[in-house]
Amino acid sequence: MKFAAALVALISASLVSSEVVWSFKKFQDGVEVDFEEGPVTQFQSQALQKVSEARRKRIDSRIAGRATDATVTSTNWCGAAVTGTTFSSISGSWVIPAITRRSGQSTSSEPALSQWVGIDGFSNDALIQGGTLSQLVGGGQQNVAWTEMLPAASRDTSLTVGTGDHITVNVTATGTTSGTVTLQNTSRGTSIVGTVSGGSRLSQNSAEWILEDFEQGSSLVAFAGFPTSTFTGTAIRSGTSVSPSTATLINLVQSSTLCSATLSGSTVEVADN
Ligand SMILES: *[C@@H]1O[C@H](CO)[C@@H](O)[C@H](O)[C@H]1NC(C)=O
Ligand SMILES: *[C@@H]1O[C@H](CO)[C@@H](O)[C@H](O)[C@H]1NC(C)=O
């Protein structure tokens, strides 16, 4: 009896996600260099908080069979997600925008947003991701390059990122609770490679390019204004490359629409409303 109880405890413990452990390496033009790892941040990117889903049936036979007709409304995500089985990696490139205070946001508020690519989080609560976040603090904009594996908070990777920088991120799932995130400064030849284990079990059934209103202390941060921004990249689904051109689009709506996503070919465009 005692043994059975211990076994039940052991099995249920193994269902609970284990501690998320990251380790980082830095490279300059492909050569590993010394650096100091960044801290855990007070920020957390979350899985999709869905409000509604609208499906428009297309009857035009010329485009029948194209599965691009869903738009999802969310309180925290804006962008595009591809779904199916089994995603092993995603890449994304973007520019860090100059963010602004929205009308109505007080001069003491610290509005922010993040841009990232990741695997999962569209229809489950697991998520592995890498990206940048920008926040107005005092008179200036601060930018951080980060990685995250839920349920842990974001990790500052200590890669220097500036407004206007071109960033390329690759997120690869190497197992159901392990992965690699590479953040690259394409102009300078610097990159950080983060390796993670632990965390919520991935099901690898979505990959996404997202601009997010993330959380600090379980509340959404004030969402910054931003110029129209784009994501390019591909995902690998069952060994085959898929572009965002077949993605489900996600609009960010709080008391009104704050960000809407559109596709221009295989480029995801996110616009402030
Ligand atoms: C991400 O990086 C891995 C390792 O270099 C590579 O095999 C994979 O193709 C990359 N993924 C994408 C979507 O480019
Ligand atoms: C990228 O390089 C630019 C200069 O080309 C530099 O200003 C910026 O801080 C670098 N950012 C990253 C991500 O290292």
PDB file of C-alpha atoms and ligand atoms in Angstrom:
ATOM      1  CA  MET A   1       0.000   0.000   0.000  1.00  0.00           C
ATOM      2  CA  LYS A   2       2.778   2.372   1.005  1.00  0.00           C
ATOM      3  CA  PHE A   3       4.624   1.449  -2.165  1.00  0.00           C
ATOM      4  CA  ALA A   4       1.535   2.133  -4.331  1.00  0.00           C
ATOM      5  CA  ALA A   5       1.046   5.544  -2.714  1.00  0.00           C
ATOM      6  CA  ALA A   6       4.683   6.394  -3.339  1.00  0.00           C
ATOM      7  CA  LEU A   7       4.313   5.313  -6.947  1.00  0.00           C
ATOM      8  CA  VAL A   8       1.225   7.522  -7.415  1.00  0.00           C
ATOM      9  CA  ALA A   9       3.137  10.452  -5.910  1.00  0.00           C
ATOM     10  CA  LEU A  10       6.049   9.785  -8.234  1.00  0.00           C
ATOM     11  CA  ILE A  11       3.821   9.597 -11.317  1.00  0.00           C
ATOM     12  CA  SER A  12       1.932  12.778 -10.478  1.00  0.00           C
ATOM     13  CA  ALA A  13       5.217  14.580  -9.754  1.00  0.00           C
ATOM     14  CA  SER A  14       6.454  13.646 -13.207  1.00  0.00           C
ATOM     15  CA  LEU A  15       3.343  15.231 -14.768  1.00  0.00           C
ATOM     16  CA  VAL A  16       4.150  18.546 -13.103  1.00  0.00           C
ATOM     17  CA  SER A  17       6.552  20.573 -15.215  1.00  0.00           C
ATOM     18  CA  SER A  18      10.108  20.469 -13.968  1.00  0.00           C
ATOM     19  CA  GLU A  19      12.296  23.494 -13.359  1.00  0.00           C
ATOM     20  CA  VAL A  20      13.285  25.464 -16.456  1.00  0.00           C
ATOM     21  CA  VAL A  21      17.076  25.613 -16.823  1.00  0.00           C
ATOM     22  CA  TRP A  22      18.762  27.785 -19.471  1.00  0.00           C
ATOM     23  CA  SER A  23      22.411  27.964 -20.436  1.00  0.00           C
ATOM     24  CA  PHE A  24      23.814  30.488 -22.914  1.00  0.00           C
ATOM     25  CA  LYS A  25      26.793  30.877 -25.224  1.00  0.00           C
ATOM     26  CA  LYS A  26      27.822  33.982 -27.119  1.00  0.00           C
ATOM     27  CA  PHE A  27      29.457  34.028 -30.552  1.00  0.00           C
ATOM     28  CA  GLN A  28      31.206  36.759 -32.515  1.00  0.00           C
ATOM     29  CA  ASP A  29      31.416  35.912 -36.229  1.00  0.00           C
ATOM     30  CA  GLY A  30      31.015  32.238 -35.378  1.00  0.00           C
ATOM     31  CA  VAL A  31      33.718  32.189 -32.672  1.00  0.00           C
ATOM     32  CA  GLU A  32      32.629  31.634 -29.060  1.00  0.00           C
ATOM     33  CA  VAL A  33      33.447  34.584 -26.787  1.00  0.00           C
ATOM     34  CA  ASP A  34      33.223  35.121 -23.009  1.00  0.00           C
ATOM     35  CA  PHE A  35      30.255  37.012 -21.634  1.00  0.00           C
ATOM     36  CA  GLU A  36      28.109  37.307 -18.550  1.00  0.00           C
ATOM     37  CA  GLU A  37      24.683  35.627 -18.679  1.00  0.00           C
ATOM     38  CA  GLY A  38      21.688  37.895 -18.164  1.00  0.00           C
ATOM     39  CA  PRO A  39      19.199  37.621 -15.279  1.00  0.00           C
ATOM     40  CA  VAL A  40      15.650  36.286 -15.078  1.00  0.00           C
ATOM     41  CA  THR A  41      13.391  39.276 -15.835  1.00  0.00           C
ATOM     42  CA  GLN A  42      10.169  40.402 -14.157  1.00  0.00           C
ATOM     43  CA  PHE A  43       8.412  39.948 -17.503  1.00  0.00           C
ATOM     44  CA  GLN A  44       6.496  36.990 -18.852  1.00  0.00           C
ATOM     45  CA  SER A  45       5.202  36.282 -22.318  1.00  0.00           C
ATOM     46  CA  GLN A  46       2.047  34.161 -22.193  1.00  0.00           C
ATOM     47  CA  ALA A  47       0.202  31.681 -24.367  1.00  0.00           C
ATOM     48  CA  LEU A  48      -2.570  33.067 -26.575  1.00  0.00           C
ATOM     49  CA  GLN A  49      -5.465  34.580 -24.597  1.00  0.00           C
ATOM     50  CA  LYS A  50      -8.186  34.048 -27.167  1.00  0.00           C
ATOM     51  CA  VAL A  51     -11.329  36.184 -27.278  1.00  0.00           C
ATOM     52  CA  SER A  52     -13.042  34.915 -30.420  1.00  0.00           C
ATOM     53  CA  GLU A  53     -12.570  33.247 -33.758  1.00  0.00           C
ATOM     54  CA  ALA A  54     -14.249  34.246 -36.994  1.00  0.00           C
ATOM     55  CA  ARG A  55     -14.198  31.969 -40.004  1.00  0.00           C
ATOM     56  CA  ARG A  56     -15.081  33.425 -43.363  1.00  0.00           C
ATOM     57  CA  LYS A  57     -16.143  30.776 -45.856  1.00  0.00           C
ATOM     58  CA  ARG A  58     -14.704  31.489 -49.269  1.00  0.00           C
ATOM     59  CA  ILE A  59     -16.672  30.239 -52.217  1.00  0.00           C
ATOM     60  CA  ASP A  60     -14.286  31.483 -54.875  1.00  0.00           C
ATOM     61  CA  SER A  61     -13.167  28.231 -56.539  1.00  0.00           C
ATOM     62  CA  ARG A  62      -9.890  29.794 -57.698  1.00  0.00           C
ATOM     63  CA  ILE A  63      -8.714  30.013 -54.126  1.00  0.00           C
ATOM     64  CA  ALA A  64     -10.632  27.041 -52.729  1.00  0.00           C
ATOM     65  CA  GLY A  65      -8.391  24.805 -50.747  1.00  0.00           C
ATOM     66  CA  ARG A  66      -6.345  27.639 -49.341  1.00  0.00           C
ATOM     67  CA  ALA A  67      -6.652  27.482 -45.581  1.00  0.00           C
ATOM     68  CA  THR A  68      -6.098  31.130 -44.740  1.00  0.00           C
ATOM     69  CA  ASP A  69      -9.592  32.115 -43.751  1.00  0.00           C
ATOM     70  CA  ALA A  70      -9.507  32.307 -39.987  1.00  0.00           C
ATOM     71  CA  THR A  71      -8.858  35.387 -37.918  1.00  0.00           C
ATOM     72  CA  VAL A  72      -8.546  35.073 -34.174  1.00  0.00           C
ATOM     73  CA  THR A  73      -9.021  37.891 -31.690  1.00  0.00           C
ATOM     74  CA  SER A  74      -6.795  37.993 -28.628  1.00  0.00           C
ATOM     75  CA  THR A  75      -6.080  40.295 -25.682  1.00  0.00           C
ATOM     76  CA  ASN A  76      -2.314  39.730 -25.827  1.00  0.00           C
ATOM     77  CA  TRP A  77      -1.124  38.479 -29.262  1.00  0.00           C
ATOM     78  CA  CYS A  78      -1.004  40.145 -32.679  1.00  0.00           C
ATOM     79  CA  GLY A  79       0.494  38.330 -35.670  1.00  0.00           C
ATOM     80  CA  ALA A  80       0.281  34.962 -37.388  1.00  0.00           C
ATOM     81  CA  ALA A  81       0.297  31.293 -36.369  1.00  0.00           C
ATOM     82  CA  VAL A  82       0.676  28.157 -38.470  1.00  0.00           C
ATOM     83  CA  THR A  83      -0.751  24.947 -37.043  1.00  0.00           C
ATOM     84  CA  GLY A  84      -0.507  21.187 -37.566  1.00  0.00           C
ATOM     85  CA  THR A  85       1.949  18.484 -36.568  1.00  0.00           C
ATOM     86  CA  THR A  86       4.896  18.387 -35.830  1.00  0.00           C
ATOM     87  CA  PHE A  87       6.778  21.713 -35.646  1.00  0.00           C
ATOM     88  CA  SER A  88      10.508  21.340 -35.001  1.00  0.00           C
ATOM     89  CA  SER A  89      11.636  24.931 -35.602  1.00  0.00           C
ATOM     90  CA  ILE A  90      10.710  28.463 -36.625  1.00  0.00           C
ATOM     91  CA  SER A  91      12.742  31.432 -37.744  1.00  0.00           C
ATOM     92  CA  GLY A  92      11.781  35.094 -37.777  1.00  0.00           C
ATOM     93  CA  SER A  93      13.353  38.435 -38.633  1.00  0.00           C
ATOM     94  CA  TRP A  94      12.196  41.897 -37.656  1.00  0.00           C
ATOM     95  CA  VAL A  95      13.390  45.406 -36.849  1.00  0.00           C
ATOM     96  CA  ILE A  96      13.108  46.847 -33.324  1.00  0.00           C
ATOM     97  CA  PRO A  97      10.597  49.717 -33.721  1.00  0.00           C
ATOM     98  CA  ALA A  98      10.692  53.142 -32.077  1.00  0.00           C
ATOM     99  CA  ILE A  99       7.716  52.800 -29.704  1.00  0.00           C
ATOM    100  CA  THR A 100       5.505  55.622 -28.405  1.00  0.00           C
ATOM    101  CA  ARG A 101       2.993  56.424 -25.665  1.00  0.00           C
ATOM    102  CA  ARG A 102      -0.606  56.101 -26.842  1.00  0.00           C
ATOM    103  CA  SER A 103      -2.961  59.011 -26.303  1.00  0.00           C
ATOM    104  CA  GLY A 104      -4.347  58.636 -22.802  1.00  0.00           C
ATOM    105  CA  GLN A 105      -1.210  56.954 -21.426  1.00  0.00           C
ATOM    106  CA  SER A 106       0.248  59.177 -18.708  1.00  0.00           C
ATOM    107  CA  THR A 107       3.828  60.395 -18.992  1.00  0.00           C
ATOM    108  CA  SER A 108       4.642  58.295 -15.910  1.00  0.00           C
ATOM    109  CA  SER A 109       3.402  55.060 -17.541  1.00  0.00           C
ATOM    110  CA  GLU A 110       5.966  52.676 -19.025  1.00  0.00           C
ATOM    111  CA  PRO A 111       4.295  51.224 -22.129  1.00  0.00           C
ATOM    112  CA  ALA A 112       5.957  48.247 -23.791  1.00  0.00           C
ATOM    113  CA  LEU A 113       5.613  45.471 -26.347  1.00  0.00           C
ATOM    114  CA  SER A 114       7.540  42.403 -27.401  1.00  0.00           C
ATOM    115  CA  GLN A 115       8.249  40.740 -30.748  1.00  0.00           C
ATOM    116  CA  TRP A 116       9.071  37.046 -30.902  1.00  0.00           C
ATOM    117  CA  VAL A 117       8.821  33.680 -32.611  1.00  0.00           C
ATOM    118  CA  GLY A 118       7.941  30.473 -30.814  1.00  0.00           C
ATOM    119  CA  ILE A 119       6.564  26.957 -30.870  1.00  0.00           C
ATOM    120  CA  ASP A 120       3.225  26.117 -29.166  1.00  0.00           C
ATOM    121  CA  GLY A 121       1.049  28.467 -27.082  1.00  0.00           C
ATOM    122  CA  PHE A 122      -1.621  28.877 -29.781  1.00  0.00           C
ATOM    123  CA  SER A 123      -3.813  26.029 -28.536  1.00  0.00           C
ATOM    124  CA  ASN A 124      -2.019  24.933 -25.356  1.00  0.00           C
ATOM    125  CA  ASP A 125      -0.157  26.418 -22.398  1.00  0.00           C
ATOM    126  CA  ALA A 126       3.355  25.299 -23.321  1.00  0.00           C
ATOM    127  CA  LEU A 127       5.604  27.738 -25.189  1.00  0.00           C
ATOM    128  CA  ILE A 128       9.269  28.017 -26.167  1.00  0.00           C
ATOM    129  CA  GLN A 129      10.254  31.366 -27.667  1.00  0.00           C
ATOM    130  CA  GLY A 130      12.879  33.977 -28.279  1.00  0.00           C
ATOM    131  CA  GLY A 131      12.529  37.659 -29.055  1.00  0.00           C
ATOM    132  CA  THR A 132      13.031  41.249 -28.087  1.00  0.00           C
ATOM    133  CA  LEU A 133      11.037  43.573 -25.871  1.00  0.00           C
ATOM    134  CA  SER A 134      10.935  47.350 -25.898  1.00  0.00           C
ATOM    135  CA  GLN A 135       9.754  49.642 -23.114  1.00  0.00           C
ATOM    136  CA  LEU A 136       9.619  53.408 -22.587  1.00  0.00           C
ATOM    137  CA  VAL A 137      11.291  54.150 -19.270  1.00  0.00           C
ATOM    138  CA  GLY A 138      11.543  57.815 -18.328  1.00  0.00           C
ATOM    139  CA  GLY A 139      12.361  59.617 -21.551  1.00  0.00           C
ATOM    140  CA  GLY A 140      14.062  56.697 -23.291  1.00  0.00           C
ATOM    141  CA  GLN A 141      13.434  53.349 -24.933  1.00  0.00           C
ATOM    142  CA  GLN A 142      14.986  50.241 -23.424  1.00  0.00           C
ATOM    143  CA  ASN A 143      15.324  47.062 -25.489  1.00  0.00           C
ATOM    144  CA  VAL A 144      16.064  43.560 -24.232  1.00  0.00           C
ATOM    145  CA  ALA A 145      16.727  40.331 -26.153  1.00  0.00           C
ATOM    146  CA  TRP A 146      15.174  37.419 -24.257  1.00  0.00           C
ATOM    147  CA  THR A 147      14.286  33.744 -24.300  1.00  0.00           C
ATOM    148  CA  GLU A 148      11.448  32.000 -22.505  1.00  0.00           C
ATOM    149  CA  MET A 149      10.086  28.532 -21.775  1.00  0.00           C
ATOM    150  CA  LEU A 150       6.800  28.455 -19.833  1.00  0.00           C
ATOM    151  CA  PRO A 151       6.031  28.328 -16.974  1.00  0.00           C
ATOM    152  CA  ALA A 152       9.222  30.310 -16.182  1.00  0.00           C
ATOM    153  CA  ALA A 153       9.573  34.082 -16.717  1.00  0.00           C
ATOM    154  CA  SER A 154      11.623  35.582 -19.574  1.00  0.00           C
ATOM    155  CA  ARG A 155      15.413  35.381 -19.409  1.00  0.00           C
ATOM    156  CA  ASP A 156      17.478  38.418 -20.418  1.00  0.00           C
ATOM    157  CA  THR A 157      20.119  37.032 -22.789  1.00  0.00           C
ATOM    158  CA  SER A 158      22.353  40.116 -22.365  1.00  0.00           C
ATOM    159  CA  LEU A 159      22.691  40.490 -26.159  1.00  0.00           C
ATOM    160  CA  THR A 160      22.825  44.247 -26.785  1.00  0.00           C
ATOM    161  CA  VAL A 161      19.894  45.356 -28.925  1.00  0.00           C
ATOM    162  CA  GLY A 162      19.089  48.870 -30.053  1.00  0.00           C
ATOM    163  CA  THR A 163      16.090  50.568 -31.630  1.00  0.00           C
ATOM    164  CA  GLY A 164      16.330  50.031 -35.399  1.00  0.00           C
ATOM    165  CA  ASP A 165      18.405  46.846 -35.118  1.00  0.00           C
ATOM    166  CA  HIS A 166      17.668  43.911 -37.429  1.00  0.00           C
ATOM    167  CA  ILE A 167      17.114  40.783 -35.380  1.00  0.00           C
ATOM    168  CA  THR A 168      16.865  37.170 -36.517  1.00  0.00           C
ATOM    169  CA  VAL A 169      15.714  34.454 -34.126  1.00  0.00           C
ATOM    170  CA  ASN A 170      15.539  30.689 -34.577  1.00  0.00           C
ATOM    171  CA  VAL A 171      13.644  28.532 -32.063  1.00  0.00           C
ATOM    172  CA  THR A 172      14.200  24.783 -32.328  1.00  0.00           C
ATOM    173  CA  ALA A 173      12.491  22.115 -30.228  1.00  0.00           C
ATOM    174  CA  THR A 174      14.981  19.306 -29.664  1.00  0.00           C
ATOM    175  CA  GLY A 175      12.582  17.296 -27.477  1.00  0.00           C
ATOM    176  CA  THR A 176       9.246  17.783 -25.716  1.00  0.00           C
ATOM    177  CA  THR A 177      10.922  19.683 -22.854  1.00  0.00           C
ATOM    178  CA  SER A 178      14.129  20.881 -24.483  1.00  0.00           C
ATOM    179  CA  GLY A 179      15.177  23.294 -27.162  1.00  0.00           C
ATOM    180  CA  THR A 180      17.602  25.826 -28.556  1.00  0.00           C
ATOM    181  CA  VAL A 181      17.009  29.519 -29.199  1.00  0.00           C
ATOM    182  CA  THR A 182      19.469  31.507 -31.329  1.00  0.00           C
ATOM    183  CA  LEU A 183      19.247  35.317 -31.360  1.00  0.00           C
ATOM    184  CA  GLN A 184      21.353  37.018 -33.980  1.00  0.00           C
ATOM    185  CA  ASN A 185      22.354  40.565 -34.742  1.00  0.00           C
ATOM    186  CA  THR A 186      22.569  40.297 -38.483  1.00  0.00           C
ATOM    187  CA  SER A 187      24.401  43.633 -38.801  1.00  0.00           C
ATOM    188  CA  ARG A 188      27.126  42.954 -36.256  1.00  0.00           C
ATOM    189  CA  GLY A 189      27.695  39.207 -36.480  1.00  0.00           C
ATOM    190  CA  THR A 190      26.938  38.626 -32.811  1.00  0.00           C
ATOM    191  CA  SER A 191      24.673  35.862 -31.595  1.00  0.00           C
ATOM    192  CA  ILE A 192      23.509  34.215 -28.419  1.00  0.00           C
ATOM    193  CA  VAL A 193      22.577  30.549 -28.326  1.00  0.00           C
ATOM    194  CA  GLY A 194      20.378  29.544 -25.399  1.00  0.00           C
ATOM    195  CA  THR A 195      19.751  25.896 -24.570  1.00  0.00           C
ATOM    196  CA  VAL A 196      16.837  24.997 -22.318  1.00  0.00           C
ATOM    197  CA  SER A 197      15.473  21.959 -20.554  1.00  0.00           C
ATOM    198  CA  GLY A 198      12.470  21.509 -18.274  1.00  0.00           C
ATOM    199  CA  GLY A 199       9.182  23.366 -18.349  1.00  0.00           C
ATOM    200  CA  SER A 200       5.740  22.551 -19.687  1.00  0.00           C
ATOM    201  CA  ARG A 201       5.638  19.698 -22.190  1.00  0.00           C
ATOM    202  CA  LEU A 202       5.552  20.883 -25.791  1.00  0.00           C
ATOM    203  CA  SER A 203       3.049  19.359 -28.212  1.00  0.00           C
ATOM    204  CA  GLN A 204       4.699  21.142 -31.189  1.00  0.00           C
ATOM    205  CA  ASN A 205       1.380  21.827 -32.919  1.00  0.00           C
ATOM    206  CA  SER A 206       1.784  25.526 -33.661  1.00  0.00           C
ATOM    207  CA  ALA A 207       4.515  27.989 -34.583  1.00  0.00           C
ATOM    208  CA  GLU A 208       4.022  31.756 -34.588  1.00  0.00           C
ATOM    209  CA  TRP A 209       5.355  35.255 -35.373  1.00  0.00           C
ATOM    210  CA  ILE A 210       3.949  37.585 -32.702  1.00  0.00           C
ATOM    211  CA  LEU A 211       3.916  41.144 -31.410  1.00  0.00           C
ATOM    212  CA  GLU A 212       2.642  40.866 -27.830  1.00  0.00           C
ATOM    213  CA  ASP A 213       1.284  42.851 -24.928  1.00  0.00           C
ATOM    214  CA  PHE A 214       3.191  40.774 -22.343  1.00  0.00           C
ATOM    215  CA  GLU A 215       2.732  40.528 -18.562  1.00  0.00           C
ATOM    216  CA  GLN A 216       4.540  41.881 -15.561  1.00  0.00           C
ATOM    217  CA  GLY A 217       3.391  40.491 -12.193  1.00  0.00           C
ATOM    218  CA  SER A 218       0.413  38.699 -13.846  1.00  0.00           C
ATOM    219  CA  SER A 219      -1.009  41.907 -15.389  1.00  0.00           C
ATOM    220  CA  LEU A 220      -0.706  43.103 -18.959  1.00  0.00           C
ATOM    221  CA  VAL A 221       1.769  45.992 -19.269  1.00  0.00           C
ATOM    222  CA  ALA A 222       0.499  49.235 -20.830  1.00  0.00           C
ATOM    223  CA  PHE A 223       0.650  48.482 -24.571  1.00  0.00           C
ATOM    224  CA  ALA A 224       2.929  50.846 -26.497  1.00  0.00           C
ATOM    225  CA  GLY A 225       2.158  52.483 -29.814  1.00  0.00           C
ATOM    226  CA  PHE A 226       4.386  51.410 -32.728  1.00  0.00           C
ATOM    227  CA  PRO A 227       4.979  52.003 -36.437  1.00  0.00           C
ATOM    228  CA  THR A 228       3.734  49.276 -38.831  1.00  0.00           C
ATOM    229  CA  SER A 229       6.183  46.390 -38.469  1.00  0.00           C
ATOM    230  CA  THR A 230       6.850  43.146 -40.313  1.00  0.00           C
ATOM    231  CA  PHE A 231       7.989  39.617 -39.647  1.00  0.00           C
ATOM    232  CA  THR A 232       9.548  37.329 -42.224  1.00  0.00           C
ATOM    233  CA  GLY A 233      10.585  33.731 -41.676  1.00  0.00           C
ATOM    234  CA  THR A 234       9.623  30.103 -42.035  1.00  0.00           C
ATOM    235  CA  ALA A 235       8.670  27.200 -39.832  1.00  0.00           C
ATOM    236  CA  ILE A 236       9.559  23.537 -40.231  1.00  0.00           C
ATOM    237  CA  ARG A 237       6.504  21.258 -39.966  1.00  0.00           C
ATOM    238  CA  SER A 238       7.103  17.496 -40.279  1.00  0.00           C
ATOM    239  CA  GLY A 239      10.403  18.242 -41.986  1.00  0.00           C
ATOM    240  CA  THR A 240       8.847  20.593 -44.553  1.00  0.00           C
ATOM    241  CA  SER A 241       9.282  24.341 -44.688  1.00  0.00           C
ATOM    242  CA  VAL A 242       6.046  26.385 -44.300  1.00  0.00           C
ATOM    243  CA  SER A 243       5.777  30.130 -44.751  1.00  0.00           C
ATOM    244  CA  PRO A 244       3.316  32.381 -42.906  1.00  0.00           C
ATOM    245  CA  SER A 245       1.226  32.626 -46.124  1.00  0.00           C
ATOM    246  CA  THR A 246      -1.168  29.920 -44.846  1.00  0.00           C
ATOM    247  CA  ALA A 247      -1.247  31.226 -41.269  1.00  0.00           C
ATOM    248  CA  THR A 248      -4.170  32.105 -39.044  1.00  0.00           C
ATOM    249  CA  LEU A 249      -4.033  35.837 -38.378  1.00  0.00           C
ATOM    250  CA  ILE A 250      -4.422  37.203 -34.865  1.00  0.00           C
ATOM    251  CA  ASN A 251      -5.643  40.696 -33.962  1.00  0.00           C
ATOM    252  CA  LEU A 252      -5.065  42.235 -30.536  1.00  0.00           C
ATOM    253  CA  VAL A 253      -8.252  43.697 -29.062  1.00  0.00           C
ATOM    254  CA  GLN A 254      -8.674  45.107 -25.570  1.00  0.00           C
ATOM    255  CA  SER A 255     -11.343  47.817 -25.167  1.00  0.00           C
ATOM    256  CA  SER A 256     -10.778  48.440 -28.893  1.00  0.00           C
ATOM    257  CA  THR A 257      -8.578  46.941 -31.629  1.00  0.00           C
ATOM    258  CA  LEU A 258      -4.980  47.909 -30.823  1.00  0.00           C
ATOM    259  CA  CYS A 259      -3.122  45.861 -33.441  1.00  0.00           C
ATOM    260  CA  SER A 260      -4.201  44.085 -36.605  1.00  0.00           C
ATOM    261  CA  ALA A 261      -2.291  41.555 -38.666  1.00  0.00           C
ATOM    262  CA  THR A 262      -2.317  41.127 -42.428  1.00  0.00           C
ATOM    263  CA  LEU A 263      -0.308  39.075 -44.900  1.00  0.00           C
ATOM    264  CA  SER A 264       1.547  40.495 -47.834  1.00  0.00           C
ATOM    265  CA  GLY A 265       2.698  37.345 -49.634  1.00  0.00           C
ATOM    266  CA  SER A 266       4.576  35.512 -46.914  1.00  0.00           C
ATOM    267  CA  THR A 267       5.403  38.655 -44.901  1.00  0.00           C
ATOM    268  CA  VAL A 268       3.358  39.220 -41.746  1.00  0.00           C
ATOM    269  CA  GLU A 269       2.490  42.879 -41.267  1.00  0.00           C
ATOM    270  CA  VAL A 270       1.292  44.165 -37.879  1.00  0.00           C
ATOM    271  CA  ALA A 271      -0.250  47.612 -37.695  1.00  0.00           C
ATOM    272  CA  ASP A 272      -1.168  49.849 -34.775  1.00  0.00           C
ATOM    273  CA  ASN A 273      -4.847  50.835 -34.837  1.00  0.00           C
TER     274      ASN A 273
HETATM  275  C1  LIG B   1      16.802  26.715 -37.183  1.00  0.00           C
HETATM  276  O1  LIG B   1      18.126  26.305 -36.938  1.00  0.00           O
HETATM  277  C2  LIG B   1      18.341  24.905 -37.112  1.00  0.00           C
HETATM  278  C3  LIG B   1      19.770  24.603 -36.668  1.00  0.00           C
HETATM  279  O2  LIG B   1      20.689  25.417 -37.338  1.00  0.00           O
HETATM  280  C4  LIG B   1      18.107  24.567 -38.579  1.00  0.00           C
HETATM  281  O3  LIG B   1      18.290  23.193 -38.789  1.00  0.00           O
HETATM  282  C5  LIG B   1      16.672  24.945 -38.933  1.00  0.00           C
HETATM  283  O4  LIG B   1      16.444  24.722 -40.303  1.00  0.00           O
HETATM  284  C6  LIG B   1      16.407  26.409 -38.623  1.00  0.00           C
HETATM  285  N1  LIG B   1      14.988  26.659 -38.782  1.00  0.00           N
HETATM  286  C7  LIG B   1      14.493  27.495 -39.663  1.00  0.00           C
HETATM  287  C8  LIG B   1      13.006  27.558 -39.703  1.00  0.00           C
HETATM  288  O5  LIG B   1      15.172  28.192 -40.406  1.00  0.00           O
HETATM  289  C1  LIG B   2      23.790  45.120 -33.745  1.00  0.00           C
HETATM  290  O1  LIG B   2      24.728  45.858 -34.414  1.00  0.00           O
HETATM  291  C2  LIG B   2      24.514  47.239 -34.380  1.00  0.00           C
HETATM  292  C3  LIG B   2      25.561  47.905 -35.210  1.00  0.00           C
HETATM  293  O2  LIG B   2      25.584  47.339 -36.477  1.00  0.00           O
HETATM  294  C4  LIG B   2      24.563  47.708 -32.922  1.00  0.00           C
HETATM  295  O3  LIG B   2      24.241  49.082 -32.871  1.00  0.00           O
HETATM  296  C5  LIG B   2      23.579  46.927 -32.082  1.00  0.00           C
HETATM  297  O4  LIG B   2      23.695  47.219 -30.736  1.00  0.00           O
HETATM  298  C6  LIG B   2      23.764  45.434 -32.274  1.00  0.00           C
HETATM  299  N1  LIG B   2      22.694  44.698 -31.672  1.00  0.00           N
HETATM  300  C7  LIG B   2      22.822  43.452 -31.258  1.00  0.00           C
HETATM  301  C8  LIG B   2      21.590  42.652 -31.309  1.00  0.00           C
HETATM  302  O5  LIG B   2      23.876  42.972 -30.887  1.00  0.00           O
END
